[in-house]
């Protein structure tokens, strides 16, 4: 039996509030991500935005994570720690924001292009964005968890990219990470069926090269083993009686 928290309409309303603030935070930083800015400065801008909207940052001190957001540049797959690293023209950077508002989490990330990026990088970013969107469009009660991963995997592998296996999406709501795990690869018709009231993230990490990753000595930063570029997009979604709601849309 699948284990998950079922959320009710009054809770969907709160998830909507939290999701919107996280999405608006990403909107707020979009035109500020330019060559010359540091990942630490992006962290500070997000902190400022969240404070102004009476939201807390969930990552700060989560299992010892030292900053308020994750900033993952180029071959960093996820969980990059903001620091004095300066972004340069041609970089890609994923910014992952999770706000905590009135007891509910909104978890979302986007990959941004810094200045003018290569066509290769641009294609990877757009394919990852599209893979997430395609996997969301199929959501409704009764589909299988494996259908989500299958949608992502078939779409990106056709383009020669690989799906990261070492990290996955997750249930989310009152807690930052809840059951079940949401894999970004899989077979159609496998796994438990989705039910109304489920709330989870889909957050595919897609590599230009091989899927293998390793975590650096800081205990957080995950990188591609082959140093290939990696992109990611994430939304928090809820399953409704006949489809889905995206909470982290601005
Ligand atoms: N926001 C990330 C996710 O999508 C988790 C970050 S955990 C942290 O699940 F500790 F690294 F912040
Ligand atoms: Co997440
Ligand atoms: Co996230």
PDB file of C-alpha atoms in Angstrom, residues 12-214:
ATOM      1  CA  UNK A  12      -4.614  23.067  -0.765  1.00  0.00           C
ATOM      2  CA  UNK A  13      -5.332  26.776  -0.216  1.00  0.00           C
ATOM      3  CA  UNK A  14      -2.317  27.058   2.102  1.00  0.00           C
ATOM      4  CA  UNK A  15      -0.101  25.061  -0.233  1.00  0.00           C
ATOM      5  CA  UNK A  16      -1.152  27.494  -2.959  1.00  0.00           C
ATOM      6  CA  UNK A  17      -0.021  30.455  -0.814  1.00  0.00           C
ATOM      7  CA  UNK A  18       3.355  28.880  -0.055  1.00  0.00           C
ATOM      8  CA  UNK A  19       3.864  27.749  -3.639  1.00  0.00           C
ATOM      9  CA  UNK A  20       3.073  31.175  -5.010  1.00  0.00           C
ATOM     10  CA  UNK A  21       5.629  32.883  -2.783  1.00  0.00           C
ATOM     11  CA  UNK A  22       8.373  30.476  -3.872  1.00  0.00           C
ATOM     12  CA  UNK A  23       7.443  31.001  -7.525  1.00  0.00           C
ATOM     13  CA  UNK A  24       7.362  34.783  -7.111  1.00  0.00           C
ATOM     14  CA  UNK A  25      10.757  34.617  -5.446  1.00  0.00           C
ATOM     15  CA  UNK A  26      12.153  32.972  -8.595  1.00  0.00           C
ATOM     16  CA  UNK A  27      10.388  35.616 -10.713  1.00  0.00           C
ATOM     17  CA  UNK A  28      12.005  38.305  -8.556  1.00  0.00           C
ATOM     18  CA  UNK A  29      15.559  37.078  -9.143  1.00  0.00           C
ATOM     19  CA  UNK A  30      15.142  36.222 -12.845  1.00  0.00           C
ATOM     20  CA  UNK A  31      16.409  39.476 -14.357  1.00  0.00           C
ATOM     21  CA  UNK A  32      19.058  39.825 -11.632  1.00  0.00           C
ATOM     22  CA  UNK A  33      20.880  36.640 -12.662  1.00  0.00           C
ATOM     23  CA  UNK A  34      23.631  38.073 -14.826  1.00  0.00           C
ATOM     24  CA  UNK A  35      27.367  37.601 -15.337  1.00  0.00           C
ATOM     25  CA  UNK A  36      29.234  39.093 -12.355  1.00  0.00           C
ATOM     26  CA  UNK A  37      26.744  38.218  -9.605  1.00  0.00           C
ATOM     27  CA  UNK A  38      27.704  35.660  -6.950  1.00  0.00           C
ATOM     28  CA  UNK A  39      25.560  32.729  -5.815  1.00  0.00           C
ATOM     29  CA  UNK A  40      25.730  34.208  -2.294  1.00  0.00           C
ATOM     30  CA  UNK A  41      24.114  37.400  -3.613  1.00  0.00           C
ATOM     31  CA  UNK A  42      21.289  35.316  -5.114  1.00  0.00           C
ATOM     32  CA  UNK A  43      20.809  33.691  -1.707  1.00  0.00           C
ATOM     33  CA  UNK A  44      20.612  37.130  -0.079  1.00  0.00           C
ATOM     34  CA  UNK A  45      18.066  38.382  -2.627  1.00  0.00           C
ATOM     35  CA  UNK A  46      15.865  35.353  -1.954  1.00  0.00           C
ATOM     36  CA  UNK A  47      16.161  35.795   1.820  1.00  0.00           C
ATOM     37  CA  UNK A  48      15.144  39.444   1.396  1.00  0.00           C
ATOM     38  CA  UNK A  49      12.160  38.497  -0.759  1.00  0.00           C
ATOM     39  CA  UNK A  50      10.961  35.739   1.568  1.00  0.00           C
ATOM     40  CA  UNK A  51      11.314  37.969   4.644  1.00  0.00           C
ATOM     41  CA  UNK A  52       9.266  40.681   2.968  1.00  0.00           C
ATOM     42  CA  UNK A  53       6.507  38.126   2.392  1.00  0.00           C
ATOM     43  CA  UNK A  54       6.632  36.704   5.939  1.00  0.00           C
ATOM     44  CA  UNK A  55       7.907  33.373   4.658  1.00  0.00           C
ATOM     45  CA  UNK A  56      10.668  31.228   6.135  1.00  0.00           C
ATOM     46  CA  UNK A  57      13.267  29.425   4.095  1.00  0.00           C
ATOM     47  CA  UNK A  58      12.983  25.674   4.652  1.00  0.00           C
ATOM     48  CA  UNK A  59      16.508  24.664   3.532  1.00  0.00           C
ATOM     49  CA  UNK A  60      18.296  26.888   6.114  1.00  0.00           C
ATOM     50  CA  UNK A  61      19.744  24.483   8.715  1.00  0.00           C
ATOM     51  CA  UNK A  62      17.716  21.606   7.230  1.00  0.00           C
ATOM     52  CA  UNK A  63      19.881  18.591   8.145  1.00  0.00           C
ATOM     53  CA  UNK A  64      22.698  21.090   8.573  1.00  0.00           C
ATOM     54  CA  UNK A  65      22.372  22.779   5.175  1.00  0.00           C
ATOM     55  CA  UNK A  66      24.082  26.143   5.737  1.00  0.00           C
ATOM     56  CA  UNK A  67      22.188  28.473   3.353  1.00  0.00           C
ATOM     57  CA  UNK A  68      18.624  29.463   2.455  1.00  0.00           C
ATOM     58  CA  UNK A  69      18.476  28.237  -1.142  1.00  0.00           C
ATOM     59  CA  UNK A  70      20.348  25.814  -3.391  1.00  0.00           C
ATOM     60  CA  UNK A  71      22.360  27.195  -6.312  1.00  0.00           C
ATOM     61  CA  UNK A  72      23.636  24.533  -8.705  1.00  0.00           C
ATOM     62  CA  UNK A  73      25.913  25.754 -11.498  1.00  0.00           C
ATOM     63  CA  UNK A  74      26.768  23.867 -14.711  1.00  0.00           C
ATOM     64  CA  UNK A  75      27.832  20.293 -13.787  1.00  0.00           C
ATOM     65  CA  UNK A  76      26.349  20.638 -10.295  1.00  0.00           C
ATOM     66  CA  UNK A  77      23.257  18.427 -10.299  1.00  0.00           C
ATOM     67  CA  UNK A  78      21.600  19.735  -7.114  1.00  0.00           C
ATOM     68  CA  UNK A  79      22.158  20.983  -3.551  1.00  0.00           C
ATOM     69  CA  UNK A  80      24.856  23.501  -4.539  1.00  0.00           C
ATOM     70  CA  UNK A  81      25.682  25.796  -1.614  1.00  0.00           C
ATOM     71  CA  UNK A  82      25.618  29.559  -2.250  1.00  0.00           C
ATOM     72  CA  UNK A  83      29.109  31.045  -1.884  1.00  0.00           C
ATOM     73  CA  UNK A  84      31.327  33.777  -3.333  1.00  0.00           C
ATOM     74  CA  UNK A  85      31.445  32.023  -6.725  1.00  0.00           C
ATOM     75  CA  UNK A  86      30.838  34.577  -9.482  1.00  0.00           C
ATOM     76  CA  UNK A  87      28.588  33.629 -12.381  1.00  0.00           C
ATOM     77  CA  UNK A  88      30.033  34.110 -15.833  1.00  0.00           C
ATOM     78  CA  UNK A  89      28.594  34.454 -19.306  1.00  0.00           C
ATOM     79  CA  UNK A  90      27.520  31.039 -20.618  1.00  0.00           C
ATOM     80  CA  UNK A  91      26.856  29.400 -17.220  1.00  0.00           C
ATOM     81  CA  UNK A  92      23.579  27.714 -16.381  1.00  0.00           C
ATOM     82  CA  UNK A  93      22.352  27.824 -12.788  1.00  0.00           C
ATOM     83  CA  UNK A  94      19.499  26.086 -11.029  1.00  0.00           C
ATOM     84  CA  UNK A  95      18.011  28.056  -8.155  1.00  0.00           C
ATOM     85  CA  UNK A  96      15.881  25.957  -5.781  1.00  0.00           C
ATOM     86  CA  UNK A  97      13.612  27.820  -3.355  1.00  0.00           C
ATOM     87  CA  UNK A  98      11.447  26.236  -0.665  1.00  0.00           C
ATOM     88  CA  UNK A  99       9.339  28.628   1.383  1.00  0.00           C
ATOM     89  CA  UNK A 100       7.525  27.721   4.575  1.00  0.00           C
ATOM     90  CA  UNK A 101       4.341  29.736   4.993  1.00  0.00           C
ATOM     91  CA  UNK A 102       1.857  29.133   7.819  1.00  0.00           C
ATOM     92  CA  UNK A 103       3.059  25.553   8.240  1.00  0.00           C
ATOM     93  CA  UNK A 104       3.107  24.566   4.552  1.00  0.00           C
ATOM     94  CA  UNK A 105       5.952  24.188   2.064  1.00  0.00           C
ATOM     95  CA  UNK A 106       6.241  25.367  -1.527  1.00  0.00           C
ATOM     96  CA  UNK A 107       9.214  23.751  -3.288  1.00  0.00           C
ATOM     97  CA  UNK A 108      10.229  24.890  -6.772  1.00  0.00           C
ATOM     98  CA  UNK A 109      13.309  25.394  -8.904  1.00  0.00           C
ATOM     99  CA  UNK A 110      14.239  26.657 -12.336  1.00  0.00           C
ATOM    100  CA  UNK A 111      17.440  26.615 -14.358  1.00  0.00           C
ATOM    101  CA  UNK A 112      18.494  30.031 -15.619  1.00  0.00           C
ATOM    102  CA  UNK A 113      20.884  30.897 -18.437  1.00  0.00           C
ATOM    103  CA  UNK A 114      23.565  33.416 -17.516  1.00  0.00           C
ATOM    104  CA  UNK A 115      24.128  35.877 -20.343  1.00  0.00           C
ATOM    105  CA  UNK A 116      24.390  34.096 -23.675  1.00  0.00           C
ATOM    106  CA  UNK A 117      24.778  30.318 -23.363  1.00  0.00           C
ATOM    107  CA  UNK A 118      25.752  27.700 -25.942  1.00  0.00           C
ATOM    108  CA  UNK A 119      23.049  26.050 -28.054  1.00  0.00           C
ATOM    109  CA  UNK A 120      23.942  22.780 -26.313  1.00  0.00           C
ATOM    110  CA  UNK A 121      23.241  24.259 -22.897  1.00  0.00           C
ATOM    111  CA  UNK A 122      20.066  25.965 -24.074  1.00  0.00           C
ATOM    112  CA  UNK A 123      18.728  22.706 -25.544  1.00  0.00           C
ATOM    113  CA  UNK A 124      19.419  20.826 -22.309  1.00  0.00           C
ATOM    114  CA  UNK A 125      17.617  23.482 -20.266  1.00  0.00           C
ATOM    115  CA  UNK A 126      14.596  23.601 -22.582  1.00  0.00           C
ATOM    116  CA  UNK A 127      14.351  19.808 -22.763  1.00  0.00           C
ATOM    117  CA  UNK A 128      14.377  19.587 -18.963  1.00  0.00           C
ATOM    118  CA  UNK A 129      11.682  22.258 -18.649  1.00  0.00           C
ATOM    119  CA  UNK A 130       9.556  20.443 -21.235  1.00  0.00           C
ATOM    120  CA  UNK A 131      10.085  17.045 -19.563  1.00  0.00           C
ATOM    121  CA  UNK A 132       8.696  18.413 -16.296  1.00  0.00           C
ATOM    122  CA  UNK A 133       5.739  20.041 -18.052  1.00  0.00           C
ATOM    123  CA  UNK A 134       4.903  16.839 -19.949  1.00  0.00           C
ATOM    124  CA  UNK A 135       5.006  14.769 -16.770  1.00  0.00           C
ATOM    125  CA  UNK A 136       2.630  17.192 -15.039  1.00  0.00           C
ATOM    126  CA  UNK A 137       0.080  17.174 -17.872  1.00  0.00           C
ATOM    127  CA  UNK A 138      -0.651  13.449 -17.390  1.00  0.00           C
ATOM    128  CA  UNK A 139      -1.392  13.740 -13.648  1.00  0.00           C
ATOM    129  CA  UNK A 140      -4.785  12.573 -12.360  1.00  0.00           C
ATOM    130  CA  UNK A 141      -6.116  10.002  -9.902  1.00  0.00           C
ATOM    131  CA  UNK A 142      -5.587   6.443 -11.139  1.00  0.00           C
ATOM    132  CA  UNK A 143      -2.388   6.889 -13.139  1.00  0.00           C
ATOM    133  CA  UNK A 144       0.623   5.028 -11.811  1.00  0.00           C
ATOM    134  CA  UNK A 145       3.652   6.595 -10.179  1.00  0.00           C
ATOM    135  CA  UNK A 146       5.769   4.877 -12.858  1.00  0.00           C
ATOM    136  CA  UNK A 147       3.899   6.777 -15.580  1.00  0.00           C
ATOM    137  CA  UNK A 148       5.462  10.027 -14.354  1.00  0.00           C
ATOM    138  CA  UNK A 149       9.016   8.731 -14.603  1.00  0.00           C
ATOM    139  CA  UNK A 150       8.284   7.063 -17.908  1.00  0.00           C
ATOM    140  CA  UNK A 151       7.058  10.323 -19.428  1.00  0.00           C
ATOM    141  CA  UNK A 152      10.267  12.103 -18.409  1.00  0.00           C
ATOM    142  CA  UNK A 153      12.662   9.295 -19.282  1.00  0.00           C
ATOM    143  CA  UNK A 154      11.318   8.556 -22.756  1.00  0.00           C
ATOM    144  CA  UNK A 155      11.237  12.244 -23.682  1.00  0.00           C
ATOM    145  CA  UNK A 156      14.788  13.085 -22.604  1.00  0.00           C
ATOM    146  CA  UNK A 157      16.490   9.848 -23.644  1.00  0.00           C
ATOM    147  CA  UNK A 158      15.159  10.312 -27.186  1.00  0.00           C
ATOM    148  CA  UNK A 159      17.253  13.489 -27.242  1.00  0.00           C
ATOM    149  CA  UNK A 160      20.365  11.673 -25.992  1.00  0.00           C
ATOM    150  CA  UNK A 161      20.238  12.939 -22.409  1.00  0.00           C
ATOM    151  CA  UNK A 162      20.191  10.906 -19.193  1.00  0.00           C
ATOM    152  CA  UNK A 163      17.956  10.991 -16.106  1.00  0.00           C
ATOM    153  CA  UNK A 164      19.655  11.263 -12.711  1.00  0.00           C
ATOM    154  CA  UNK A 165      18.757   8.257 -10.525  1.00  0.00           C
ATOM    155  CA  UNK A 166      20.431   9.299  -7.275  1.00  0.00           C
ATOM    156  CA  UNK A 167      17.923  12.041  -6.406  1.00  0.00           C
ATOM    157  CA  UNK A 168      14.167  12.127  -6.776  1.00  0.00           C
ATOM    158  CA  UNK A 169      10.994  14.110  -6.150  1.00  0.00           C
ATOM    159  CA  UNK A 170       9.100  13.670  -2.910  1.00  0.00           C
ATOM    160  CA  UNK A 171       5.871  14.127  -1.048  1.00  0.00           C
ATOM    161  CA  UNK A 172       5.712  17.618   0.458  1.00  0.00           C
ATOM    162  CA  UNK A 173       3.278  19.680   2.508  1.00  0.00           C
ATOM    163  CA  UNK A 174       3.468  20.056   6.261  1.00  0.00           C
ATOM    164  CA  UNK A 175       6.935  18.495   6.071  1.00  0.00           C
ATOM    165  CA  UNK A 176       9.667  19.410   3.578  1.00  0.00           C
ATOM    166  CA  UNK A 177      10.155  15.798   2.507  1.00  0.00           C
ATOM    167  CA  UNK A 178       7.379  13.231   2.876  1.00  0.00           C
ATOM    168  CA  UNK A 179       6.569   9.897   1.297  1.00  0.00           C
ATOM    169  CA  UNK A 180       6.432   8.780  -1.434  1.00  0.00           C
ATOM    170  CA  UNK A 181       9.590   9.163  -3.519  1.00  0.00           C
ATOM    171  CA  UNK A 182       8.859  10.339  -7.047  1.00  0.00           C
ATOM    172  CA  UNK A 183      11.303   8.749  -9.483  1.00  0.00           C
ATOM    173  CA  UNK A 184      12.040  10.536 -12.744  1.00  0.00           C
ATOM    174  CA  UNK A 185      12.457   7.288 -14.680  1.00  0.00           C
ATOM    175  CA  UNK A 186      10.341   4.166 -14.829  1.00  0.00           C
ATOM    176  CA  UNK A 187       7.887   1.978 -16.671  1.00  0.00           C
ATOM    177  CA  UNK A 188       4.298   2.758 -17.574  1.00  0.00           C
ATOM    178  CA  UNK A 189       1.664   1.066 -15.416  1.00  0.00           C
ATOM    179  CA  UNK A 190       4.081   0.277 -12.565  1.00  0.00           C
ATOM    180  CA  UNK A 191       4.005   1.462  -8.969  1.00  0.00           C
ATOM    181  CA  UNK A 192       1.084   2.629  -6.870  1.00  0.00           C
ATOM    182  CA  UNK A 193      -1.801   4.645  -8.295  1.00  0.00           C
ATOM    183  CA  UNK A 194      -2.155   8.356  -7.643  1.00  0.00           C
ATOM    184  CA  UNK A 195      -5.026   9.444  -5.415  1.00  0.00           C
ATOM    185  CA  UNK A 196      -6.821  12.721  -4.876  1.00  0.00           C
ATOM    186  CA  UNK A 197      -5.180  14.772  -2.122  1.00  0.00           C
ATOM    187  CA  UNK A 198      -1.616  13.655  -2.791  1.00  0.00           C
ATOM    188  CA  UNK A 199       0.906  16.493  -2.865  1.00  0.00           C
ATOM    189  CA  UNK A 200       4.413  15.997  -4.179  1.00  0.00           C
ATOM    190  CA  UNK A 201       7.227  17.490  -6.204  1.00  0.00           C
ATOM    191  CA  UNK A 202       8.450  16.486  -9.617  1.00  0.00           C
ATOM    192  CA  UNK A 203      11.995  17.743 -10.101  1.00  0.00           C
ATOM    193  CA  UNK A 204      13.867  15.967 -12.897  1.00  0.00           C
ATOM    194  CA  UNK A 205      17.630  16.422 -13.036  1.00  0.00           C
ATOM    195  CA  UNK A 206      18.763  15.799 -16.613  1.00  0.00           C
ATOM    196  CA  UNK A 207      22.384  15.370 -17.673  1.00  0.00           C
ATOM    197  CA  UNK A 208      23.943  16.051 -21.055  1.00  0.00           C
ATOM    198  CA  UNK A 209      26.224  13.057 -20.412  1.00  0.00           C
ATOM    199  CA  UNK A 210      25.933  10.007 -18.163  1.00  0.00           C
ATOM    200  CA  UNK A 211      23.506   9.826 -15.235  1.00  0.00           C
ATOM    201  CA  UNK A 212      26.116   9.069 -12.549  1.00  0.00           C
ATOM    202  CA  UNK A 213      26.624  11.577  -9.750  1.00  0.00           C
ATOM    203  CA  UNK A 214      28.827  12.010  -6.707  1.00  0.00           C
TER     204      UNK A 214
END
